[in-house]
mmCIF file of C-alpha atoms and ligand atoms in Angstrom:
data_model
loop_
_atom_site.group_PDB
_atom_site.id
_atom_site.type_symbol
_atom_site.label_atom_id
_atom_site.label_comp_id
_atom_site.label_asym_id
_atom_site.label_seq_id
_atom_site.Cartn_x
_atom_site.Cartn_y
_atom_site.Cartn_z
ATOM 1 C CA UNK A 1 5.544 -20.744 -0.499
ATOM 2 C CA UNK A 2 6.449 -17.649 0.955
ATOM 3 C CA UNK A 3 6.153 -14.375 -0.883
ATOM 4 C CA UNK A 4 9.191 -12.103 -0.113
ATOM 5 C CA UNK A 5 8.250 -8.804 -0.760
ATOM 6 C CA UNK A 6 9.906 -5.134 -0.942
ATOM 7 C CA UNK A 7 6.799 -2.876 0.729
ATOM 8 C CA UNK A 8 7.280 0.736 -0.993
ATOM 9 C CA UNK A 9 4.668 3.256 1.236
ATOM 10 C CA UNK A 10 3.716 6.440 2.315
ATOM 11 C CA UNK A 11 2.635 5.929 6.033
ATOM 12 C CA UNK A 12 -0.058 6.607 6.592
ATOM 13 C CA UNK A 13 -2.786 4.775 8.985
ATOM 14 C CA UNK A 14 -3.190 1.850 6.159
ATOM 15 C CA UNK A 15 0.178 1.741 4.988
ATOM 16 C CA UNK A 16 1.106 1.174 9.395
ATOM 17 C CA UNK A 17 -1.351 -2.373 8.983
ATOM 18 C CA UNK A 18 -0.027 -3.423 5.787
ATOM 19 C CA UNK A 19 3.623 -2.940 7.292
ATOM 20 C CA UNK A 20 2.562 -5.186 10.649
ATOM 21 C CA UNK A 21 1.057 -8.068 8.095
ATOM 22 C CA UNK A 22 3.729 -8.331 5.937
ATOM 23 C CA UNK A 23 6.080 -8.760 9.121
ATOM 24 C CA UNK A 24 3.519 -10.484 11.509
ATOM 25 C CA UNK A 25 2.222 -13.232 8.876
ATOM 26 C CA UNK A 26 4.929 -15.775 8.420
ATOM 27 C CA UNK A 27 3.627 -16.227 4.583
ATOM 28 C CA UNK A 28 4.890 -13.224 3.461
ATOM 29 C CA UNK A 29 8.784 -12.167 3.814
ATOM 30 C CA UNK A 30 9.183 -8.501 4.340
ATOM 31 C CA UNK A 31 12.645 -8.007 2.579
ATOM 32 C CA UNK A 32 12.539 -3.715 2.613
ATOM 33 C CA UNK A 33 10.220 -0.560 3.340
ATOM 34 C CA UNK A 34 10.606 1.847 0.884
ATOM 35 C CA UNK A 35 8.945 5.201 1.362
ATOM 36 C CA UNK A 36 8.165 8.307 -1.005
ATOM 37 C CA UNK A 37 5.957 11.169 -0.122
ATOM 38 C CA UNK A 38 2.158 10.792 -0.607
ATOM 39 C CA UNK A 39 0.254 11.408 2.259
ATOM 40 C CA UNK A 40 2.660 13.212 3.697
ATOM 41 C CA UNK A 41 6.210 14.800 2.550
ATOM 42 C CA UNK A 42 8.797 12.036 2.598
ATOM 43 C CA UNK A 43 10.789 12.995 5.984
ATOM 44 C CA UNK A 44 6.939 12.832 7.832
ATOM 45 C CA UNK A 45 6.080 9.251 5.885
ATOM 46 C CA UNK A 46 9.618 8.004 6.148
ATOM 47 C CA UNK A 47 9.713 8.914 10.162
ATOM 48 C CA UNK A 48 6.235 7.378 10.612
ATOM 49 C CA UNK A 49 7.460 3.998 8.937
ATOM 50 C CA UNK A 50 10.556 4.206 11.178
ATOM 51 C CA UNK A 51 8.003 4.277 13.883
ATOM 52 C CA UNK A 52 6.163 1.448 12.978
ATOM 53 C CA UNK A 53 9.063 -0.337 13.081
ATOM 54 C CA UNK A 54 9.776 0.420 16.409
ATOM 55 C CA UNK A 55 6.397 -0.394 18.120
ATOM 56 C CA UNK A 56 5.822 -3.610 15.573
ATOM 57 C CA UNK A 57 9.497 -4.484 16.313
ATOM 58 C CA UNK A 58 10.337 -5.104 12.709
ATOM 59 C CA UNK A 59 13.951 -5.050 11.785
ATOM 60 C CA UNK A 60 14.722 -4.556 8.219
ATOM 61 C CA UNK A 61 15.979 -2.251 5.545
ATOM 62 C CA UNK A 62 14.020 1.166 5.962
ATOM 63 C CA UNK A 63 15.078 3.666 2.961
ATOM 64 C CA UNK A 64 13.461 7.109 1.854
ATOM 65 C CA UNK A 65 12.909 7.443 -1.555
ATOM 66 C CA UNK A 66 10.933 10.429 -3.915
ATOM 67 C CA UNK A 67 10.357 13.712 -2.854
ATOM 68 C CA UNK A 68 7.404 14.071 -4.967
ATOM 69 C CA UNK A 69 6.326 13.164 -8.209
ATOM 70 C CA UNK A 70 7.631 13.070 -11.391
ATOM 71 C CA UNK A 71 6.212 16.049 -13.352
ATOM 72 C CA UNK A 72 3.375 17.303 -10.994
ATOM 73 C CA UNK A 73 3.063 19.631 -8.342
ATOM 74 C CA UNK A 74 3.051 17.475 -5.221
ATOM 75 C CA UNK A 75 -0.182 16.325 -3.363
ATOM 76 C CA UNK A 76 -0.288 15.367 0.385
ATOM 77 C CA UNK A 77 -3.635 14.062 2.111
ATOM 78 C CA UNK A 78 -4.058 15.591 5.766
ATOM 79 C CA UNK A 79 -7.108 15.826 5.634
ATOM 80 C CA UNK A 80 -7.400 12.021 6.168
ATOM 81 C CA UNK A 81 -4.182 10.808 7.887
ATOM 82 C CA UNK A 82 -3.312 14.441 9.966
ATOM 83 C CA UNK A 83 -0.057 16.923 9.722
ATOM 84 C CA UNK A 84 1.665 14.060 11.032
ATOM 85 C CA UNK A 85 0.793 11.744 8.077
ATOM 86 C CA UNK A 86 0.041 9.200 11.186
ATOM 87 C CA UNK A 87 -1.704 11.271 13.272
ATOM 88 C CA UNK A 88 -3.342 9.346 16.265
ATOM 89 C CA UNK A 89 -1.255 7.149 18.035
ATOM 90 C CA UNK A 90 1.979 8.535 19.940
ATOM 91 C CA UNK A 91 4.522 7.393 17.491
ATOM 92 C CA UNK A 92 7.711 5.866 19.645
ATOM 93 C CA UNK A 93 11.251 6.967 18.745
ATOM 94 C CA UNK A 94 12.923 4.974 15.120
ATOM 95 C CA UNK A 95 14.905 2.121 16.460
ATOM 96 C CA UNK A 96 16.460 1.519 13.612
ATOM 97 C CA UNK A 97 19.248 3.680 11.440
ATOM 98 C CA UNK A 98 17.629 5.214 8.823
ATOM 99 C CA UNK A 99 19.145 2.737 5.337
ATOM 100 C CA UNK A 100 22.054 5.078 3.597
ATOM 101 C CA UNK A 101 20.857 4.312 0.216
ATOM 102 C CA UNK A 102 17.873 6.277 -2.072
ATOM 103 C CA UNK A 103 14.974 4.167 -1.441
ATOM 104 C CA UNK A 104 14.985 3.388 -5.439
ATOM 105 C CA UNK A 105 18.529 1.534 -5.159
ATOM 106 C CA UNK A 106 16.888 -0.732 -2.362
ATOM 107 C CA UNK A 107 14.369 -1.851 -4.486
ATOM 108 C CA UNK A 108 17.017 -2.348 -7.635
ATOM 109 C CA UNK A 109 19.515 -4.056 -4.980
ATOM 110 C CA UNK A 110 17.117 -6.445 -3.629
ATOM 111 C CA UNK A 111 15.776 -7.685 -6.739
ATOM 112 C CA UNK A 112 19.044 -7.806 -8.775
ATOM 113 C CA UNK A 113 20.500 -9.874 -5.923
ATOM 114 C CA UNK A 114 17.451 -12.490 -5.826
ATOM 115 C CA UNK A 115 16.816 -15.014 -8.357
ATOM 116 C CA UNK A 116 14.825 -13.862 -10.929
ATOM 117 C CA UNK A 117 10.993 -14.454 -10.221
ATOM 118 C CA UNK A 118 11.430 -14.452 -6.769
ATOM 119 C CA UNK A 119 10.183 -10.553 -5.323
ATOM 120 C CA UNK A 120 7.509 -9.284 -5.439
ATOM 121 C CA UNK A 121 6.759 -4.912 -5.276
ATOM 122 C CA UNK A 122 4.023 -4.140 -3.039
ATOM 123 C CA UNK A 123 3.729 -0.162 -3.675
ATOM 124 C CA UNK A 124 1.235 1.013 -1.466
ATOM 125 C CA UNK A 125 1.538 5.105 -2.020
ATOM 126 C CA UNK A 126 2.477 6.798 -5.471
ATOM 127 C CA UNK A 127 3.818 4.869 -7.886
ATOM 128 C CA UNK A 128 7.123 7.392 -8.477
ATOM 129 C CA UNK A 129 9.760 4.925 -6.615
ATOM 130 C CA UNK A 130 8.712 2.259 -8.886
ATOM 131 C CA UNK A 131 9.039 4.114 -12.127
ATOM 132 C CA UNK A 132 12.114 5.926 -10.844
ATOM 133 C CA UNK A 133 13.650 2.276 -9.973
ATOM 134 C CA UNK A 134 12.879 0.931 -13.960
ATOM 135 C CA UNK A 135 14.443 4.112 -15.978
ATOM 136 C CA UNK A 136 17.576 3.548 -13.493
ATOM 137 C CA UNK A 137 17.319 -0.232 -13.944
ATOM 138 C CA UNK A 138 15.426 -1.946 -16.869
ATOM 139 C CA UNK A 139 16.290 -4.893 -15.815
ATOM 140 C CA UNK A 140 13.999 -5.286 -13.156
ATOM 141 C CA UNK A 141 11.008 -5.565 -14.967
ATOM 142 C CA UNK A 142 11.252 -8.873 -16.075
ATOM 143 C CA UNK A 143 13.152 -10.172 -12.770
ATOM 144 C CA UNK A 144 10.471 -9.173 -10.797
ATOM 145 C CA UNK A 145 7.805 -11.273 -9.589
ATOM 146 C CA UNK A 146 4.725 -9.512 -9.287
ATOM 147 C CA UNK A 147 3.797 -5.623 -8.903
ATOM 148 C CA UNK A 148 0.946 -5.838 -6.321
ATOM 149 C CA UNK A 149 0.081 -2.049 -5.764
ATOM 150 C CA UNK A 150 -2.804 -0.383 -4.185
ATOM 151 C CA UNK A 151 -4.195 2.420 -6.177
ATOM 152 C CA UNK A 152 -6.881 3.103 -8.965
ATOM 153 C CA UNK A 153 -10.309 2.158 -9.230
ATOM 154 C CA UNK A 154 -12.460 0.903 -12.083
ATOM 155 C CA UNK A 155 -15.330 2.910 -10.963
ATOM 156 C CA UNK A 156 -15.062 6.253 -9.146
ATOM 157 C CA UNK A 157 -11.751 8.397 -7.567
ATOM 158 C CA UNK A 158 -11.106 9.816 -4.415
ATOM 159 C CA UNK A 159 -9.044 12.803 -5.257
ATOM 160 C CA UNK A 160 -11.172 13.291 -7.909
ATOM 161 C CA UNK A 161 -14.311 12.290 -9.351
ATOM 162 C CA UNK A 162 -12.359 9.408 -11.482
ATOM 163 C CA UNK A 163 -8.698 9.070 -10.011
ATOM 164 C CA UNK A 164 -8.091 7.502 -7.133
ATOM 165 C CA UNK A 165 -5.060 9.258 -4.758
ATOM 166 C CA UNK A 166 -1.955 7.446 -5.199
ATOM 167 C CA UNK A 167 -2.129 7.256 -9.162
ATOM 168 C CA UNK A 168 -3.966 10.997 -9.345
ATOM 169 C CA UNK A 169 -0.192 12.042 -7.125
ATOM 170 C CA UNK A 170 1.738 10.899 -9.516
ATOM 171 C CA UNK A 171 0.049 9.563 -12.963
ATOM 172 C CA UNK A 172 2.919 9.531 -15.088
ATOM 173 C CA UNK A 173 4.799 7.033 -12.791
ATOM 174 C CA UNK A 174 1.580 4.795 -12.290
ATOM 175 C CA UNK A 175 1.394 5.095 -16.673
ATOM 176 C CA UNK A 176 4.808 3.777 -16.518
ATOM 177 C CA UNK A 177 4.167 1.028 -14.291
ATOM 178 C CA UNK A 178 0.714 -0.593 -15.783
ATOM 179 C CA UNK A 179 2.403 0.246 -19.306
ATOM 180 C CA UNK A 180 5.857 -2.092 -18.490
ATOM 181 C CA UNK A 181 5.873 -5.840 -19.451
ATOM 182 C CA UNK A 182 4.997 -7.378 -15.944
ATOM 183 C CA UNK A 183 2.466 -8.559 -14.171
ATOM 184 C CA UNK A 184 0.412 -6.254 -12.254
ATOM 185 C CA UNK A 185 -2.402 -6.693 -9.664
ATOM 186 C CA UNK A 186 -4.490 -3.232 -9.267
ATOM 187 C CA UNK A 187 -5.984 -3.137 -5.535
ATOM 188 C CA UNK A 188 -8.487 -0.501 -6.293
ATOM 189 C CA UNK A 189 -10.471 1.435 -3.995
ATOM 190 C CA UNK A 190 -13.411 -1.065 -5.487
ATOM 191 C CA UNK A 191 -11.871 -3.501 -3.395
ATOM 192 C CA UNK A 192 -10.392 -1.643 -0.534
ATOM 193 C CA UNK A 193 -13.479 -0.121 0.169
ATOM 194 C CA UNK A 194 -14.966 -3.344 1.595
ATOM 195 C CA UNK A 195 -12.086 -3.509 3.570
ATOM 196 C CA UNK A 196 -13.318 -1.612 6.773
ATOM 197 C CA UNK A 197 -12.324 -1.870 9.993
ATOM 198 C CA UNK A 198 -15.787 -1.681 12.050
ATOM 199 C CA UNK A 199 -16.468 -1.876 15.690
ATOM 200 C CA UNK A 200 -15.871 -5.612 15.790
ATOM 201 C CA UNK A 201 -12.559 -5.898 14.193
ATOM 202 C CA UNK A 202 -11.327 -3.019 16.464
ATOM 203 C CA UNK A 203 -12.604 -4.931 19.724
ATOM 204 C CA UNK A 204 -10.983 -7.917 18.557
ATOM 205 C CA UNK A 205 -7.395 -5.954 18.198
ATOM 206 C CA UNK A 206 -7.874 -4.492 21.522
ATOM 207 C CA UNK A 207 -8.722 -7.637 23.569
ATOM 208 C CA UNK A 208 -4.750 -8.715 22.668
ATOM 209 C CA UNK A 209 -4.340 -6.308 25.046
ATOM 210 C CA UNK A 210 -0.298 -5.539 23.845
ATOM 211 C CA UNK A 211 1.235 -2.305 23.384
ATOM 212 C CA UNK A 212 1.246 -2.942 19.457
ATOM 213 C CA UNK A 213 -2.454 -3.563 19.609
ATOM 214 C CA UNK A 214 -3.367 -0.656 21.654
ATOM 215 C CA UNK A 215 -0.971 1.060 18.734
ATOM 216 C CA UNK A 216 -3.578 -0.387 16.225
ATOM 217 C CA UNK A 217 -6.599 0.570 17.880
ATOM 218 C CA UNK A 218 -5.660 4.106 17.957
ATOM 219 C CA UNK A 219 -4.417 4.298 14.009
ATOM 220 C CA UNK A 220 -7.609 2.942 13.424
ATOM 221 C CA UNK A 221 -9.454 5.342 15.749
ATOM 222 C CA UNK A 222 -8.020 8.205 14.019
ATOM 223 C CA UNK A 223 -8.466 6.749 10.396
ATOM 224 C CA UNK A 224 -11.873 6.256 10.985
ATOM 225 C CA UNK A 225 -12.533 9.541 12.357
ATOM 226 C CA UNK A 226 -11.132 11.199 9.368
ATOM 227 C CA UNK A 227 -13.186 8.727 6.697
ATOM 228 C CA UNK A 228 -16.509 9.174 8.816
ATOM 229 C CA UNK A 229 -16.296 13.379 8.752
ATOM 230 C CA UNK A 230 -14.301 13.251 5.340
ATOM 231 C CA UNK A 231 -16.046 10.609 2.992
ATOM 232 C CA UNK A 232 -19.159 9.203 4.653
ATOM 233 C CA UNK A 233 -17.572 6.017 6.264
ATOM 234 C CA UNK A 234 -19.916 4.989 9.298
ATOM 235 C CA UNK A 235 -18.604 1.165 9.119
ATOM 236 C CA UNK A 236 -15.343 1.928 9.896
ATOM 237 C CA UNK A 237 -12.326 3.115 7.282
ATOM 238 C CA UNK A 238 -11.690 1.264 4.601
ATOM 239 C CA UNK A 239 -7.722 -0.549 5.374
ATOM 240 C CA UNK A 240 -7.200 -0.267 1.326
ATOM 241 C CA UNK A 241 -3.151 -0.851 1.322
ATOM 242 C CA UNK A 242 -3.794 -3.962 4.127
ATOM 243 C CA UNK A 243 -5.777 -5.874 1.014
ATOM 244 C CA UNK A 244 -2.170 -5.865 -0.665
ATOM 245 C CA UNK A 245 -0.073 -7.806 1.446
ATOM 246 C CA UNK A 246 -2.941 -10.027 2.884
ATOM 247 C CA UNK A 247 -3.384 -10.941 -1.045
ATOM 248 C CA UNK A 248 0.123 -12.322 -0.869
ATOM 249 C CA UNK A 249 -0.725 -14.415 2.277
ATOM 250 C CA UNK A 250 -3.439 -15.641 0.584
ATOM 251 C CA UNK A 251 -4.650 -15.341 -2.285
ATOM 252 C CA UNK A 252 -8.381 -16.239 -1.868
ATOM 253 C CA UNK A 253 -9.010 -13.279 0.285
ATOM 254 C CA UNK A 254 -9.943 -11.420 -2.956
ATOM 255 C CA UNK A 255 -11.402 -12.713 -6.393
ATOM 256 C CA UNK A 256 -9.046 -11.056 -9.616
ATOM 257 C CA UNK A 257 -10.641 -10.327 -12.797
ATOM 258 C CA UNK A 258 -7.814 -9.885 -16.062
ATOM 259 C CA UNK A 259 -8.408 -6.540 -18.274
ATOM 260 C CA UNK A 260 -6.403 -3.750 -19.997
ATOM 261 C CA UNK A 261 -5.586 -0.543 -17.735
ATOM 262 C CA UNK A 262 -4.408 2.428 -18.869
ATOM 263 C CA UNK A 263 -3.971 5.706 -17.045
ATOM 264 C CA UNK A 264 -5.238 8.907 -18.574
ATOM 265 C CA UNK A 265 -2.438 11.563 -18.890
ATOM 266 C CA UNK A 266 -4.214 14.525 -20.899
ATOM 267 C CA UNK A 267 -8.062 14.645 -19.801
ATOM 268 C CA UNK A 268 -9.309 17.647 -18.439
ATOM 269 C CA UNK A 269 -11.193 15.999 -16.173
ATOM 270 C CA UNK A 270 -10.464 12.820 -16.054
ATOM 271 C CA UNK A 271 -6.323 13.020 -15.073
ATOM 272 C CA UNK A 272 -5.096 10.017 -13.340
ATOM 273 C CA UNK A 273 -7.976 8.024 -13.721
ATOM 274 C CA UNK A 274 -7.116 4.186 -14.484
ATOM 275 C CA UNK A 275 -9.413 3.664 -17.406
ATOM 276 C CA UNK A 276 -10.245 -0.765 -16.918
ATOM 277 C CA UNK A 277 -11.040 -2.328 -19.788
ATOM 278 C CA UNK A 278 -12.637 -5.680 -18.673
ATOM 279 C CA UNK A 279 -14.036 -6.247 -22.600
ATOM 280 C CA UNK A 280 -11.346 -5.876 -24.700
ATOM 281 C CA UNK A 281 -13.113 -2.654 -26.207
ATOM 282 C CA UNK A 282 -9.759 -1.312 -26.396
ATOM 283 C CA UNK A 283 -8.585 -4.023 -28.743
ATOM 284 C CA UNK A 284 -5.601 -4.379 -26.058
ATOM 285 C CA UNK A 285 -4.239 -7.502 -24.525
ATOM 286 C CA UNK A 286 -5.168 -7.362 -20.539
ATOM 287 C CA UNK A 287 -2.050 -6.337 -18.807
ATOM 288 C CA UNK A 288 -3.463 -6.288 -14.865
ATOM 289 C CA UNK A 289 -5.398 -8.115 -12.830
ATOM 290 C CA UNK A 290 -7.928 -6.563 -10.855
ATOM 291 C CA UNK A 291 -9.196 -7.251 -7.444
ATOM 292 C CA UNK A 292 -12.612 -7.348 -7.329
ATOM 293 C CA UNK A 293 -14.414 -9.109 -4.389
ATOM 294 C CA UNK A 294 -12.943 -9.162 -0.672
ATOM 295 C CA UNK A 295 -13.374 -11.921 1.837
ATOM 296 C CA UNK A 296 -13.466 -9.897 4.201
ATOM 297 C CA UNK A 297 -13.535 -11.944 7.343
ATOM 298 C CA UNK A 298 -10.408 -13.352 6.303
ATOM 299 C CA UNK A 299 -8.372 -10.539 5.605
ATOM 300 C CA UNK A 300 -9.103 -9.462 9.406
ATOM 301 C CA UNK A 301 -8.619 -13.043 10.763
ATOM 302 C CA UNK A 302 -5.331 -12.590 9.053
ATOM 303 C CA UNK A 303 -5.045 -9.215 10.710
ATOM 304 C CA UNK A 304 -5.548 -9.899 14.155
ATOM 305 C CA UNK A 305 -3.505 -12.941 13.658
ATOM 306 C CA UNK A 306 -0.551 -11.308 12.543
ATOM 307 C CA UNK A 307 -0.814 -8.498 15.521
ATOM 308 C CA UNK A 308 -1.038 -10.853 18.171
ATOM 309 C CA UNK A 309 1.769 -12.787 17.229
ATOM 310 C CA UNK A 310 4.271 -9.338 16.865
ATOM 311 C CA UNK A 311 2.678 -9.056 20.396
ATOM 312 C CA UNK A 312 4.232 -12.042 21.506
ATOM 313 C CA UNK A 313 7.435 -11.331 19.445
ATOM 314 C CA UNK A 314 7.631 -7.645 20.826
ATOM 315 C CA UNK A 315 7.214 -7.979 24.376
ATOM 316 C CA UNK A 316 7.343 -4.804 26.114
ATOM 317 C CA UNK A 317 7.822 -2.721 22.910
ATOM 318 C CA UNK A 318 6.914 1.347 23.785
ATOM 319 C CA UNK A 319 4.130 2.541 22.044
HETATM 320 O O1 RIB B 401 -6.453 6.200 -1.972
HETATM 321 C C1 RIB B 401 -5.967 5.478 -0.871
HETATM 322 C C2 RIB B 401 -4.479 5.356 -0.923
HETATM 323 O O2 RIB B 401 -3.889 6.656 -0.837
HETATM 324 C C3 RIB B 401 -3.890 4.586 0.269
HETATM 325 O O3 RIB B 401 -2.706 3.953 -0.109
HETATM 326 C C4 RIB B 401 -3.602 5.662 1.257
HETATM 327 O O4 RIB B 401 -2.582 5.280 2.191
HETATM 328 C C5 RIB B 401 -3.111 6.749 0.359
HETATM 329 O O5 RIB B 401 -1.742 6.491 0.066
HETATM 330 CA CA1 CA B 402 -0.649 4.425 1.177
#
């Protein structure tokens, strides 16, 4: 069955390869791009989506969202994706008109209008759309599929010591969203980690030998430039919001395990950390599942896949 989804991002180099999947793999139905700042402020993440767009050919609803987060000061990451937010590739001129509505009445418009049970949310960047989208429209939660976001980790941060970036940027909006009566799946950076793109994976994306591909090659060039000096990555950089959609295309390219998460709102040190409870220590009922263990072959066999055949779709697209 295919999974039509409602992508809400912050491009960003793996935010760019989770957009191409969710268009390129015909399992998953890309419905709307959302975007709210996170990597980069939200005119820099919104014009990089509109870019992808153009060189992936993808032709749907593209609408900017949050400004920054809910309560605290705003946190952008160029140190990893560049001042561009995309930094890299040369990023081709939007196609496409820029949607007229706030990014959070997309997301309310698209699910209102489909059956109930029938979308899923795939936020990929801070969580402060999401939350935003709930407060104006309650109703959501329980028409929505699925909230498949990337973000957290039951083990150690990236911004910080315990909080990993897109729930340490906004923490109040990601306590919102694991706290709300639906079912989440947390793609941690426990998971995404073993998501790299190494040496092979980038040979096999350049021997399609398209204009998209060579757009690939060069996100991923860039991205793993930045993880190698920034965080130690010599395998290649780990594709974390990728593992998201290619869940939805199949859902044996990662292992789940149920528990209770909770993110911490008042530690000094700990802020933004999504304390997993895999035991029931808590005394909670389990309210996520979390991703665990990555095929990894299969999420790039996906990959490459889906690339090659927006290559054949997008003929003569710019880069
Ligand atoms: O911590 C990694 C996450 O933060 C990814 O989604 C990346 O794109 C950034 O948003
Ligand atoms: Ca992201």
């Amino acid at each position: 069955m295919t999974e039509r989804i409602v992508l809400d991002c912050d491009p960003g180099h793996d935010d760019a390869l989770a957009m191409i999947l969710a268009a390129g793999d015909p399992r998953v139905e890309l419905l709307a791009v959302t975007t709210c700042a996170g990597n980069q402020t939200l005119p820099k993440v919104t014009r990089n989506a509109l870019a992808v767009c153009a060189v992936a050919g993808i032709e749907v609803p593209v609408a900017a969202g949050a400004v920054g987060p809910l309560v605290r000061p705003q946190m952008v990451a160029p140190e990893i994706h560049g001042e561009s937010g995309l930094d890299g590739p040369v990023l081709p001129e939007a196609t496409l008109e820029l949607d007229p509505r706030h990014a959070v009445d997309v997301i309310i418009d698209v699910v209102m209008a489909a059956e109930p049970g029938t979308v899923t949310l795939v936020p990929t960047g801070p969580l402060t759309n999401i939350a935003l989208a709930m407060r104006k429209e309650p109703a959501i939660v329980e028409r929505v599929k699925r909230v498949v976001l990337m973000g957290g980790s039951y083990t150690r941060g990236n911004k910080t010591p315990t909080a990993e970036f897109n729930i340490a940027a906004d923490p109040e909006a990601a306590s919102a969203v694991f706290s709300a009566p639906w079912p989440v799946t947390m793609v941690g950076l426990d998971l995404t980690h073993q998501a790299t793109a190494d040496a092979d994976v980038v040979a096999r994306i350049e021997a399609i030998g398209s204009p998209l591909s060579s757009f690939v090659v060069d996100v991923l060039e860039f991205f793993g430039s930045t993880y190698r000096e920034q965080q130690g990555f010599t395998d290649g950089p780990p594709v974390h919001d990728l593992c998201c959609v290619a869940w939805l295309c199949d859902p044996e390219v990662f292992t789940t395990q149920e528990a209770f998460v909770a993110v911490e709102l008042t530690g000094t040190w700990t802020n933004g950390m999504t304390v997993t409870d895999f035991a029931g220590l808590f005394g909670r009922p389990n309210n996520t599942d979390v991703a665990i263990t990555l095929d990894k072959p299969r999420l790039w066999d996906m990959t490459v896949d889906a690339i090659a055949s927006l290559s054949a779709r997008t003929e003569g697209a710019v880069r």
